[in-house]
Tab-separated table of C-alpha atoms in Angstrom:
chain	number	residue	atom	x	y	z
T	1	UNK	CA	0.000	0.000	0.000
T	2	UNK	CA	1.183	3.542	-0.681
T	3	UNK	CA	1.012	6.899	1.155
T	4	UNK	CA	1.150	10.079	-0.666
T	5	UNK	CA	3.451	12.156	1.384
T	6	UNK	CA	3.996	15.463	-0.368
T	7	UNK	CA	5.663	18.415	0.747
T	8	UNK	CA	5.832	21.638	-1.467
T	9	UNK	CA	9.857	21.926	-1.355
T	10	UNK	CA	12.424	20.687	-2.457
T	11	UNK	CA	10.287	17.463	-3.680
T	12	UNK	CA	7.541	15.312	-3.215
T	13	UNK	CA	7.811	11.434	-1.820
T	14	UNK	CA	5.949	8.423	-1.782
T	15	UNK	CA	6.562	5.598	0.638
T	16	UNK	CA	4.810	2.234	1.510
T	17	UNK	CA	2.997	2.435	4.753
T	18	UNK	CA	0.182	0.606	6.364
T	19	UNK	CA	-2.494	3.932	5.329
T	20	UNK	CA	-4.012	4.769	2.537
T	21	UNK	CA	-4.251	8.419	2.622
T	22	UNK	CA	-3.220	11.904	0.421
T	23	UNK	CA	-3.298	14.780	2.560
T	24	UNK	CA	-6.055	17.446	0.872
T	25	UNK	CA	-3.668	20.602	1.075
T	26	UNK	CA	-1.561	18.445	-1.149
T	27	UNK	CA	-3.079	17.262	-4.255
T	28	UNK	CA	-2.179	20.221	-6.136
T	29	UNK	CA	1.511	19.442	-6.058
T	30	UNK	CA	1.008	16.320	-6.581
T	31	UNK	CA	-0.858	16.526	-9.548
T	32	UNK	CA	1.649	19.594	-10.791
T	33	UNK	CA	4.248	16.834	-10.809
T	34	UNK	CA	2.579	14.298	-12.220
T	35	UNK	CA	1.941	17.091	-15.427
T	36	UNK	CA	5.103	17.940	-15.547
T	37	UNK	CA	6.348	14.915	-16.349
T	38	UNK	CA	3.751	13.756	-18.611
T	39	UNK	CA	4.236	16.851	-20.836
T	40	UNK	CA	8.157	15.881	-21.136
T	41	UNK	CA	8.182	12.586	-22.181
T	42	UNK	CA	6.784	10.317	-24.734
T	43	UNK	CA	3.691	8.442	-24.146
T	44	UNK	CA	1.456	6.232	-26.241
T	45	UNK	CA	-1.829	7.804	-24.685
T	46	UNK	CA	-3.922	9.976	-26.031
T	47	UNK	CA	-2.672	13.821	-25.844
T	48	UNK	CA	-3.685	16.194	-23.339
T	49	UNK	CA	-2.907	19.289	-23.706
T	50	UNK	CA	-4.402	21.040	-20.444
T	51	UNK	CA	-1.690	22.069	-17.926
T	52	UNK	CA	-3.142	23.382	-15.025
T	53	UNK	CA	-3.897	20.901	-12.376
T	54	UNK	CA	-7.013	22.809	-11.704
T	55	UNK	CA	-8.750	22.326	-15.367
T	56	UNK	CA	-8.038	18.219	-15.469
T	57	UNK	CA	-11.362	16.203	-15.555
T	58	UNK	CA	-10.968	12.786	-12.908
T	59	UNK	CA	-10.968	11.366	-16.503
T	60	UNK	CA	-7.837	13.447	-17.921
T	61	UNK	CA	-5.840	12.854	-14.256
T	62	UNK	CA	-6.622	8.743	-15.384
T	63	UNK	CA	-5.004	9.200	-18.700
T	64	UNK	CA	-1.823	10.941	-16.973
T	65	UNK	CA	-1.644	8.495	-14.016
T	66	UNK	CA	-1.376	5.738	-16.611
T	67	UNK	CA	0.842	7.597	-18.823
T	68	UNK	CA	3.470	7.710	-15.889
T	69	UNK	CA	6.277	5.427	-16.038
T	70	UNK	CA	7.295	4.471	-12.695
T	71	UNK	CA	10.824	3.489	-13.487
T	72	UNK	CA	11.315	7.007	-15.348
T	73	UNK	CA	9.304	9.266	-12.766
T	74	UNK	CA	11.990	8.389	-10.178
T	75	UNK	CA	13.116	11.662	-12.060
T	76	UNK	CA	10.261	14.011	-10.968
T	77	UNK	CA	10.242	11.817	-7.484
T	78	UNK	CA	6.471	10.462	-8.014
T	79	UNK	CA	7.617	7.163	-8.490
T	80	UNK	CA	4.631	4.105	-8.529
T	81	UNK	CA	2.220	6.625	-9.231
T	82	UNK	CA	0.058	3.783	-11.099
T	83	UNK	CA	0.233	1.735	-8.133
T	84	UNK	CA	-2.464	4.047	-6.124
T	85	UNK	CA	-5.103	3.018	-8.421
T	86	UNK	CA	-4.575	-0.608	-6.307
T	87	UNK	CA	-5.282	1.059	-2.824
T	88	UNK	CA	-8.271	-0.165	-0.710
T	89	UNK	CA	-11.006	1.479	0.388
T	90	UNK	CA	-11.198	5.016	0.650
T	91	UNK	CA	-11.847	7.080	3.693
T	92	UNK	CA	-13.218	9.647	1.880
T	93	UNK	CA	-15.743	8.303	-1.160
T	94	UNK	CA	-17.038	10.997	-3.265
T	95	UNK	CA	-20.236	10.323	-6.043
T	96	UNK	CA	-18.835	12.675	-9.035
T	97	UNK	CA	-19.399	13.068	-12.885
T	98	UNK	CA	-16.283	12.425	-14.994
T	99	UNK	CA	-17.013	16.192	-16.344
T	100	UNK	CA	-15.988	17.570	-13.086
T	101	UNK	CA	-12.645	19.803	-13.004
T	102	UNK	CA	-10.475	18.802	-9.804
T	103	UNK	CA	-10.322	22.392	-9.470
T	104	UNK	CA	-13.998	22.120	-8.638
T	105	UNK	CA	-14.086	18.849	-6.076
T	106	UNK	CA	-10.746	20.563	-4.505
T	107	UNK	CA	-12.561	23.195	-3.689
T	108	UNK	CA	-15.582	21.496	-2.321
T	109	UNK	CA	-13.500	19.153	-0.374
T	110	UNK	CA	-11.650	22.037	1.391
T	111	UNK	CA	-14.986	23.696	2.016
T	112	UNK	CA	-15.997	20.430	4.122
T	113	UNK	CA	-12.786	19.239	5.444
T	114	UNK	CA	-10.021	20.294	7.685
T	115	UNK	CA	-7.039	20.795	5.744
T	116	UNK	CA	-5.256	19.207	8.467
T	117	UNK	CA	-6.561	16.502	8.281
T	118	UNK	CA	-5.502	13.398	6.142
T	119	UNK	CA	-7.942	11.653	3.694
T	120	UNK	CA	-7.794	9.022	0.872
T	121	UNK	CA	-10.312	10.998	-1.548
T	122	UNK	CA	-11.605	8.280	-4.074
T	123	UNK	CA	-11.628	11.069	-6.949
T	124	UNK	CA	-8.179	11.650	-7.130
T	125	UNK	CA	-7.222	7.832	-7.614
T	126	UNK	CA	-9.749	5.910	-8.472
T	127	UNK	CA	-10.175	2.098	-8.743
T	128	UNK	CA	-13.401	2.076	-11.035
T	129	UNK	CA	-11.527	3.124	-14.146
T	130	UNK	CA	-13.202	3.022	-17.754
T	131	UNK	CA	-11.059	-0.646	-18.480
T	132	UNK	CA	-13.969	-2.049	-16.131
T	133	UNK	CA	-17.040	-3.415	-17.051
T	134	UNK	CA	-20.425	-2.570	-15.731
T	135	UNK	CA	-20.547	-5.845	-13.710
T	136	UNK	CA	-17.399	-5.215	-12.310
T	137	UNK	CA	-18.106	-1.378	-11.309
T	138	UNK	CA	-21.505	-2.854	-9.355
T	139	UNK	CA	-19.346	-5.527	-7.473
T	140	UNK	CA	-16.523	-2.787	-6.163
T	141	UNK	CA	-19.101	-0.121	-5.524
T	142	UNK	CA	-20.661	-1.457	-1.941
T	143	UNK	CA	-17.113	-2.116	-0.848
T	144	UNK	CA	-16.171	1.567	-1.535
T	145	UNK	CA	-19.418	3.230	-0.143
T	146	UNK	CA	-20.264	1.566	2.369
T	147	UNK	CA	-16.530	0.897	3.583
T	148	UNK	CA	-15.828	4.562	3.156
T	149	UNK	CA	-15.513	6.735	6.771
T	150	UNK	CA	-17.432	9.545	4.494
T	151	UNK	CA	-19.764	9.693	1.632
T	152	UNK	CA	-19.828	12.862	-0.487
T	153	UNK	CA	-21.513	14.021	-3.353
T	154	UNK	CA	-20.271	17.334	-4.514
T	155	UNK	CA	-22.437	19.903	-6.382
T	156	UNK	CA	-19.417	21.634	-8.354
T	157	UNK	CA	-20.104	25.378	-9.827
T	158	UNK	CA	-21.449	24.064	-12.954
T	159	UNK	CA	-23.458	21.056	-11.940
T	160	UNK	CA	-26.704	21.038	-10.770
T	161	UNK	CA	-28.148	18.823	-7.747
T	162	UNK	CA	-31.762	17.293	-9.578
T	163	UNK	CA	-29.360	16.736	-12.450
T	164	UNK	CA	-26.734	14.243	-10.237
T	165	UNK	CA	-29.730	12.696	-8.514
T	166	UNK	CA	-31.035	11.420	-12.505
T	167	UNK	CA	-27.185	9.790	-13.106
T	168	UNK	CA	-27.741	5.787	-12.662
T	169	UNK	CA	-24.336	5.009	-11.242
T	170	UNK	CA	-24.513	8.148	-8.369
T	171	UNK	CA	-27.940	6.742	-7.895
T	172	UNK	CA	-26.759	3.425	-7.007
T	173	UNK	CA	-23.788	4.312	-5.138
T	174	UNK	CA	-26.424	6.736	-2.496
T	175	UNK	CA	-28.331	3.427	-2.254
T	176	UNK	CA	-25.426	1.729	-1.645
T	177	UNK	CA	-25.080	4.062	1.560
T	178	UNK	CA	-28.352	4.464	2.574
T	179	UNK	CA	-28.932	0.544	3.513
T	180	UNK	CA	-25.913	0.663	5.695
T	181	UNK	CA	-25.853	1.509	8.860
T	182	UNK	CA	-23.156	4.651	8.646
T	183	UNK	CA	-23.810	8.258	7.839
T	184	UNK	CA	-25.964	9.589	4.986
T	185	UNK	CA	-24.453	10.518	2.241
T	186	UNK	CA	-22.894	14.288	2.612
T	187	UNK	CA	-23.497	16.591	-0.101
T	188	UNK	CA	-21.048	19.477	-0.356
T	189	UNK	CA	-22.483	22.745	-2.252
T	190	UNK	CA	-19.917	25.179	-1.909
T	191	UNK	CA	-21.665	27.250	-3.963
T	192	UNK	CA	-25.319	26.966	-2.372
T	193	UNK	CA	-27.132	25.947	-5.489
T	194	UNK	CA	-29.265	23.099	-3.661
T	195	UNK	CA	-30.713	25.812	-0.862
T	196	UNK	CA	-32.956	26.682	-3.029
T	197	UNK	CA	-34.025	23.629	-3.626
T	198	UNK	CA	-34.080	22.425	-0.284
T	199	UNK	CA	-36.597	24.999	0.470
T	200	UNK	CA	-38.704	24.533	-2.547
T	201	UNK	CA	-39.724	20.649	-2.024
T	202	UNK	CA	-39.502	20.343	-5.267
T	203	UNK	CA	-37.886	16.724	-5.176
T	204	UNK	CA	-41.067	14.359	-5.659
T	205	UNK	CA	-40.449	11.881	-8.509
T	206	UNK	CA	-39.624	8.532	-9.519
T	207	UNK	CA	-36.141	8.722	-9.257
T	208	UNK	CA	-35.467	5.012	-10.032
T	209	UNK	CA	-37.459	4.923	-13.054
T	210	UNK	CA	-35.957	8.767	-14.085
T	211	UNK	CA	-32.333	7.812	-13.728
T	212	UNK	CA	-30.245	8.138	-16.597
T	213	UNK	CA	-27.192	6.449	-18.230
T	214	UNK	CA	-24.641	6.870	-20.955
T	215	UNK	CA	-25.557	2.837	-22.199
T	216	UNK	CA	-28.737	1.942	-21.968
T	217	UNK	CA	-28.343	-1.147	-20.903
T	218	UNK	CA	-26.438	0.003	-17.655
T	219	UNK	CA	-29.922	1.217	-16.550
T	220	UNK	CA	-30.849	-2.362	-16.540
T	221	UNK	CA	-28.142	-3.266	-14.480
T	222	UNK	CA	-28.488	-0.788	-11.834
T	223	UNK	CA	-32.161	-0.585	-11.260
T	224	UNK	CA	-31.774	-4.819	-10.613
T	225	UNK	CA	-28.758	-4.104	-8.471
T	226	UNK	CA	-30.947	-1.466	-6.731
T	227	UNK	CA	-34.067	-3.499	-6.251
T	228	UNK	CA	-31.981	-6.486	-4.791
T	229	UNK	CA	-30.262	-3.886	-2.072
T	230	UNK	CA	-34.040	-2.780	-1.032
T	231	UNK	CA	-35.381	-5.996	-1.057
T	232	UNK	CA	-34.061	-7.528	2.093
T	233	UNK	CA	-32.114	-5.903	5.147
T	234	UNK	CA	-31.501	-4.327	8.482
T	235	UNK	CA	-32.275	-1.055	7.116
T	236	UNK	CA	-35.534	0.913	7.765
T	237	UNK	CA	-35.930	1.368	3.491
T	238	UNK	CA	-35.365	-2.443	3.480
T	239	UNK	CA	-39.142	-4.704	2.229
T	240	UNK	CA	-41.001	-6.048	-0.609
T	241	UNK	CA	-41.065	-2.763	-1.785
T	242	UNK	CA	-37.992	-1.689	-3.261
T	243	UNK	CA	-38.735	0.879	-5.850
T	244	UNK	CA	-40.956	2.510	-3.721
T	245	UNK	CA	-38.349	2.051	-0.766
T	246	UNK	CA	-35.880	3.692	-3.011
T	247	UNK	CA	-37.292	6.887	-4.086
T	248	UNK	CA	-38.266	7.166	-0.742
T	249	UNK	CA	-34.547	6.856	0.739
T	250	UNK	CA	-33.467	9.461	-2.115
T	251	UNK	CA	-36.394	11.935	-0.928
T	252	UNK	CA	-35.608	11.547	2.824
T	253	UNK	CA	-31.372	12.033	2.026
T	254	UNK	CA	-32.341	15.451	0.092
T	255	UNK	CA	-34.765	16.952	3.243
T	256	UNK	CA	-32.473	15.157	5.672
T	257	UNK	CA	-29.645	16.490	3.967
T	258	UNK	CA	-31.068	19.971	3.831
T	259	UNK	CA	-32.134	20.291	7.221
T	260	UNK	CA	-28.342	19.256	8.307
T	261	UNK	CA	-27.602	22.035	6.082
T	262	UNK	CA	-29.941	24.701	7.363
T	263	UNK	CA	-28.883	23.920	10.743
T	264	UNK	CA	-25.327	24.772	10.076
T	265	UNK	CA	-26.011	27.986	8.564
T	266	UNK	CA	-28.177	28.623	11.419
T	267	UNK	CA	-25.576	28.474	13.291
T	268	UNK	CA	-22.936	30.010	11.637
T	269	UNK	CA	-25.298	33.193	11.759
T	270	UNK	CA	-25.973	33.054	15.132
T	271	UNK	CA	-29.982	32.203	14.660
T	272	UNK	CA	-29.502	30.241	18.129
T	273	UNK	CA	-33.533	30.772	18.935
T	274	UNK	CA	-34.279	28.808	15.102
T	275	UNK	CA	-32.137	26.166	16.106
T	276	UNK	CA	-34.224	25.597	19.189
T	277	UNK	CA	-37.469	25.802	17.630
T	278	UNK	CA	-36.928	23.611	14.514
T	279	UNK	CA	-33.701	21.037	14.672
T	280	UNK	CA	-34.852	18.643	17.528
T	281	UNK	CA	-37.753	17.467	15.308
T	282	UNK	CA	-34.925	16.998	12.423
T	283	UNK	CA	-32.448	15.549	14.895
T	284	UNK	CA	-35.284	12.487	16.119
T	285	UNK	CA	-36.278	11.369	12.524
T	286	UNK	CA	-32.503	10.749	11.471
T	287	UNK	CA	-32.676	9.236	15.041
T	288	UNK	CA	-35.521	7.111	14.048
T	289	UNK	CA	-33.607	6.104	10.669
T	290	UNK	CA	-30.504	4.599	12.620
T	291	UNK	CA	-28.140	8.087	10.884
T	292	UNK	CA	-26.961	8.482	14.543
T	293	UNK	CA	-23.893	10.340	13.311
T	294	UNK	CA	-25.664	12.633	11.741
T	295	UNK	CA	-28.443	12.965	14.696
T	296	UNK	CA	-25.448	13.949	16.808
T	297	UNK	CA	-24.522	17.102	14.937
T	298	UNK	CA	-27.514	18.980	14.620
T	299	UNK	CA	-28.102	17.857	18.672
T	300	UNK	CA	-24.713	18.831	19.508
T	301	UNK	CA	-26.044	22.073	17.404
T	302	UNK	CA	-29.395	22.094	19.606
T	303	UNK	CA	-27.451	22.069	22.729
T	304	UNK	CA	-25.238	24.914	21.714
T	305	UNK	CA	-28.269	27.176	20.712
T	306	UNK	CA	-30.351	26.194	23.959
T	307	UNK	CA	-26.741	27.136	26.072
T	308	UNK	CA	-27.090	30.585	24.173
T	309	UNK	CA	-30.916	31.262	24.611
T	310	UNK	CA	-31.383	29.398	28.264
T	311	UNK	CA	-28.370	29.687	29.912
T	312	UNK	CA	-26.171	26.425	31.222
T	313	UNK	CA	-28.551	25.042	33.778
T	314	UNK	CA	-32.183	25.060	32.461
T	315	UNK	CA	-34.227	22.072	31.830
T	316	UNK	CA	-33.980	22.029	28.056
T	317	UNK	CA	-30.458	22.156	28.855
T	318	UNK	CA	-30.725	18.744	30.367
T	319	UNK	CA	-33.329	17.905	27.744
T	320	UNK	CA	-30.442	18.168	25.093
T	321	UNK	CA	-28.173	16.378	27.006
T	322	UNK	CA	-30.348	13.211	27.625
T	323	UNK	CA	-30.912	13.570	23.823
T	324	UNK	CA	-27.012	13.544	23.161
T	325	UNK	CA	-26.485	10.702	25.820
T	326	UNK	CA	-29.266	8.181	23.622
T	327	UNK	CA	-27.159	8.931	20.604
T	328	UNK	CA	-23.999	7.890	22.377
T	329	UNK	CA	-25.928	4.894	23.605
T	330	UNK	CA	-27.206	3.991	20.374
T	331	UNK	CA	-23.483	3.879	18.678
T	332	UNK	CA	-21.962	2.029	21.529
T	333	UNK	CA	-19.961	4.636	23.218
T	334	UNK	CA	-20.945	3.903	26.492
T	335	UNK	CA	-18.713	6.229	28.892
T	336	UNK	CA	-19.590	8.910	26.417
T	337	UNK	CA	-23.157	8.239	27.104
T	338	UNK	CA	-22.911	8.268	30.703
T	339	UNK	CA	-21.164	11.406	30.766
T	340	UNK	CA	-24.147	13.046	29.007
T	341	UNK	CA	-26.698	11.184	31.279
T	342	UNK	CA	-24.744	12.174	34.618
T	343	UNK	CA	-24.835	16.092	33.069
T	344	UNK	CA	-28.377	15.898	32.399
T	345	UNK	CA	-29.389	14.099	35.697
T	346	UNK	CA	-26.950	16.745	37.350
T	347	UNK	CA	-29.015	20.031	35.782
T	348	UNK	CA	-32.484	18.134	36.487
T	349	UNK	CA	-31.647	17.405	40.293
T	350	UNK	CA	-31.130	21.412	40.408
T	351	UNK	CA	-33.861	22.956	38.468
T	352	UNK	CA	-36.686	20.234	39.647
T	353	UNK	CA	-35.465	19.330	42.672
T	354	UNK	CA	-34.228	14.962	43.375
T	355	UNK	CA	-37.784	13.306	43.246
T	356	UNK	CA	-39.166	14.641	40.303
T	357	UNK	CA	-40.344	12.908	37.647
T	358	UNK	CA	-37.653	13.276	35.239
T	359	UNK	CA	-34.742	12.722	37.568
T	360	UNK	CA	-36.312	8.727	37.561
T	361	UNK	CA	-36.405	8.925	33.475
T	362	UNK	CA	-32.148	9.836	34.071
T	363	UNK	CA	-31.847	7.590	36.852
T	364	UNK	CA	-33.371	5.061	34.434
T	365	UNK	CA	-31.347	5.894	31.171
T	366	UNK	CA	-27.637	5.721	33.817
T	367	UNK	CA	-28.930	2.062	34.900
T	368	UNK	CA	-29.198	1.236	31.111
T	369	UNK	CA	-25.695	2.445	30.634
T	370	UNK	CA	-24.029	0.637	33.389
T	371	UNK	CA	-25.795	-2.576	32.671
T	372	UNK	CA	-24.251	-2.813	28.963
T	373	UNK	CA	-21.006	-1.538	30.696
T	374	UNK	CA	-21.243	-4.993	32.720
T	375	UNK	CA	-21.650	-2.815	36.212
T	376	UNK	CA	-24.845	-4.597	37.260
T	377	UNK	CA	-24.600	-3.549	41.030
T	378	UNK	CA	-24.545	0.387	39.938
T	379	UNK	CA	-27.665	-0.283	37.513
T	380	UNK	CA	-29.364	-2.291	40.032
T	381	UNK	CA	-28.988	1.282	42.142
T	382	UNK	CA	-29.887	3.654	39.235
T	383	UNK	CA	-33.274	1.152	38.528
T	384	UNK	CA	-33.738	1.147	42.292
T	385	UNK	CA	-33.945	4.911	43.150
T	386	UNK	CA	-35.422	5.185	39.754
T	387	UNK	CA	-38.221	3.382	40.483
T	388	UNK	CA	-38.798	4.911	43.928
T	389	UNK	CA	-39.235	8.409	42.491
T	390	UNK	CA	-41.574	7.182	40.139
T	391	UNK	CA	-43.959	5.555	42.618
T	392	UNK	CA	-43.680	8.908	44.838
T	393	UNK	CA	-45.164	10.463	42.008
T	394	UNK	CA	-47.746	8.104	40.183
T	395	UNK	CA	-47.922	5.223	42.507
T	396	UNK	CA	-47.824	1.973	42.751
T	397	UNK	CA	-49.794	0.483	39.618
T	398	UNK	CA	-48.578	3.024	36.789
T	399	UNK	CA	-47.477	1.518	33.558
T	400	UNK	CA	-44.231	3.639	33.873
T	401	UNK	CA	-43.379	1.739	37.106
């Protein structure tokens, strides 16, 4: 396996290491290299004549990559530059059309991620390469998507977002994602083209029967792949179904994605009381869908905004940090979960005073962490006062106790 480890001066390096990653604030020198080389030597590919790294197509970068010679490129120190095509999966897998300039997804990418931090973007080096066949492309496609830490789908400065969602292979690889059980797909739009559209509601057709493809018979191919994802499952869009299943996954990613989006410009512009009014809603239906990483950033977001309008210690305070605490729980991350819990409980034992009501629904939710922590004793204490608030306040016979 090969890391891209590229430094602006005196020269860029490669080395084999156990990760598969290109750091972002690199590619550019990189890629500058990689030109430079191809436009000095010889090569039986077909000519390309652009030489900024910025107006390349994903397509053009292909055609250089396997231009490269690695014995010869020793010279411009990229050496086994066609070797990254062989990499695993990425951390970073990005839906794209083969139009798009890597001026464009760089961009986009920076607009999303740290440029600290280090990612294997599946644009830059890309496995499914046009020597593939169709068959081929829907076998490697789950492994990259739903492998992948991140999913993105970019809306570049001259795409257009109804336009990617007709394209039959970015089609499949969002259903890809949506059946599993990480993220939703993120869609990056640097330029705020899909607000609009967000807003509008606009998005209410057939997409599997609308999608489009360059060979017709690829349509084939991925509506069957498609219906055979949706037909059985853990997932909530999983049944008998699956077209239906899968327009509806593609309308609930664009208003899920949306909202996310809304909330983050709510935030950046201060809107705090917005955020209080309208995210929670937002925040418990990508609950309900099992996107808990998603569910946790517009709650962190709802905790932030009800710190600015309430103040630290008010009950919606708690509220949001109960909320936060259930995501935890749902993912697994147990300590982080209590944590939450114990903050909540903390806030509700001071505002409401010990033997309210919704100190027992804390008490409760602590019991349920230390239990799957393997701490029966503790839980057995939690359930124990729990209860005893609970028949202080309803008595004996209450479904609650």
């Amino acid at each position: 396996e090969i890391q891209v480890n590229i430094v602006p001066s005196p020269a860029a390096t490669f080395s084999t290491t156990s990760m598969n990653s290109i750091q972002l604030q690199n590619v550019p020198h990189v890629v500058e290299r990689l030109l430079k080389y191809y436009h000095s030597t010889p090569h039986r590919f077909p000519k390309i004549t652009k030489t900024s790294w910025r107006d390349l197509t994903s397509s053009d970068l292909q055609g250089v990559v396997q231009a490269v010679d690695p014995g010869l490129a020793t010279v411009y120190a990229v050496p086994c530059v066609s070797e990254l095509f062989l990499l695993g999966n990425p951390d970073v897998a990005l839906s794209y059309r083969w139009s798009a300039t890597l001026g464009d997804i760089h961009d986009g990418l920076c607009s999303a991620c740290r440029l600290e931090e280090t990612v294997w973007v599946d644009i830059l080096f890309n496995g499914q390469n046009t020597a593939l066949t169709p068959e081929a492309v829907l076998e490697l496609t789950p492994k990259r998507y739903q492998n992948a830490r991140r999913h993105v789908l970019l809306v570049t400065s001259t795409q257009d977002l109804e336009l990617l969602l007709r394209r039959g292979w970015i089609c499949f690889e969002i259903a890809v994602r949506m059946i599993s059980d990480k993220p939703m797909v993120e869609l990056l739009d640097p330029h705020r083209k899909a607000s609009a559209l967000f807003q509008s509601g606009r998005l209410h057709r057939d997409f599997f029967a609308d999608m489009e493809t360059f060979q017709p018979e690829d349509k084939t191919l991925i509506q069957g792949a498609i219906r055979k994802l949706f037909t059985s499952g853990d997932s909530y869009l999983a049944g008998a179904d699956p077209t239906h299943n899968f327009n509806r996954g593609v309308g609930d990613f664009v208003n899920l994605t949306g909202g996310k989006h809304l909330v983050a410009d709510l935030a950046e512009a201060a809107c705090w009381e917005r955020i209080t009014e309208t995210a929670w809603t937002l925040s418990q239906e990508m609950y309900d869908k099992g996107k808990f990483s998603d569910c946790l950033f517009v709650r962190e977001h709802v905790l932030t905004a009800t710190q600015h309008v309430h103040g630290h210690d008010h009950i919606n305070v708690a509220a949001s940090l109960m909320g936060i605490g259930n995501v935890y729980q749902a993912q697994g991350e147990y300590d982080l979960a209590l944590a939450k819990h114990e903050e909540s409980l903390r806030i509700k034992i001071k505002v409401l005073g010990h033997e309210h009501i919704d100190v027992a629904a804390s008490l409760n939710n602590i019991g349920i962490v230390y239990r799957n922590l393997g701490k029966l004793e503790e839980a057995l204490e939690q359930y124990e006062e729990s209860v005893w608030i609970k028949q202080s306040n309803v008595g004996d016979d209450h479904i609650d106790v």
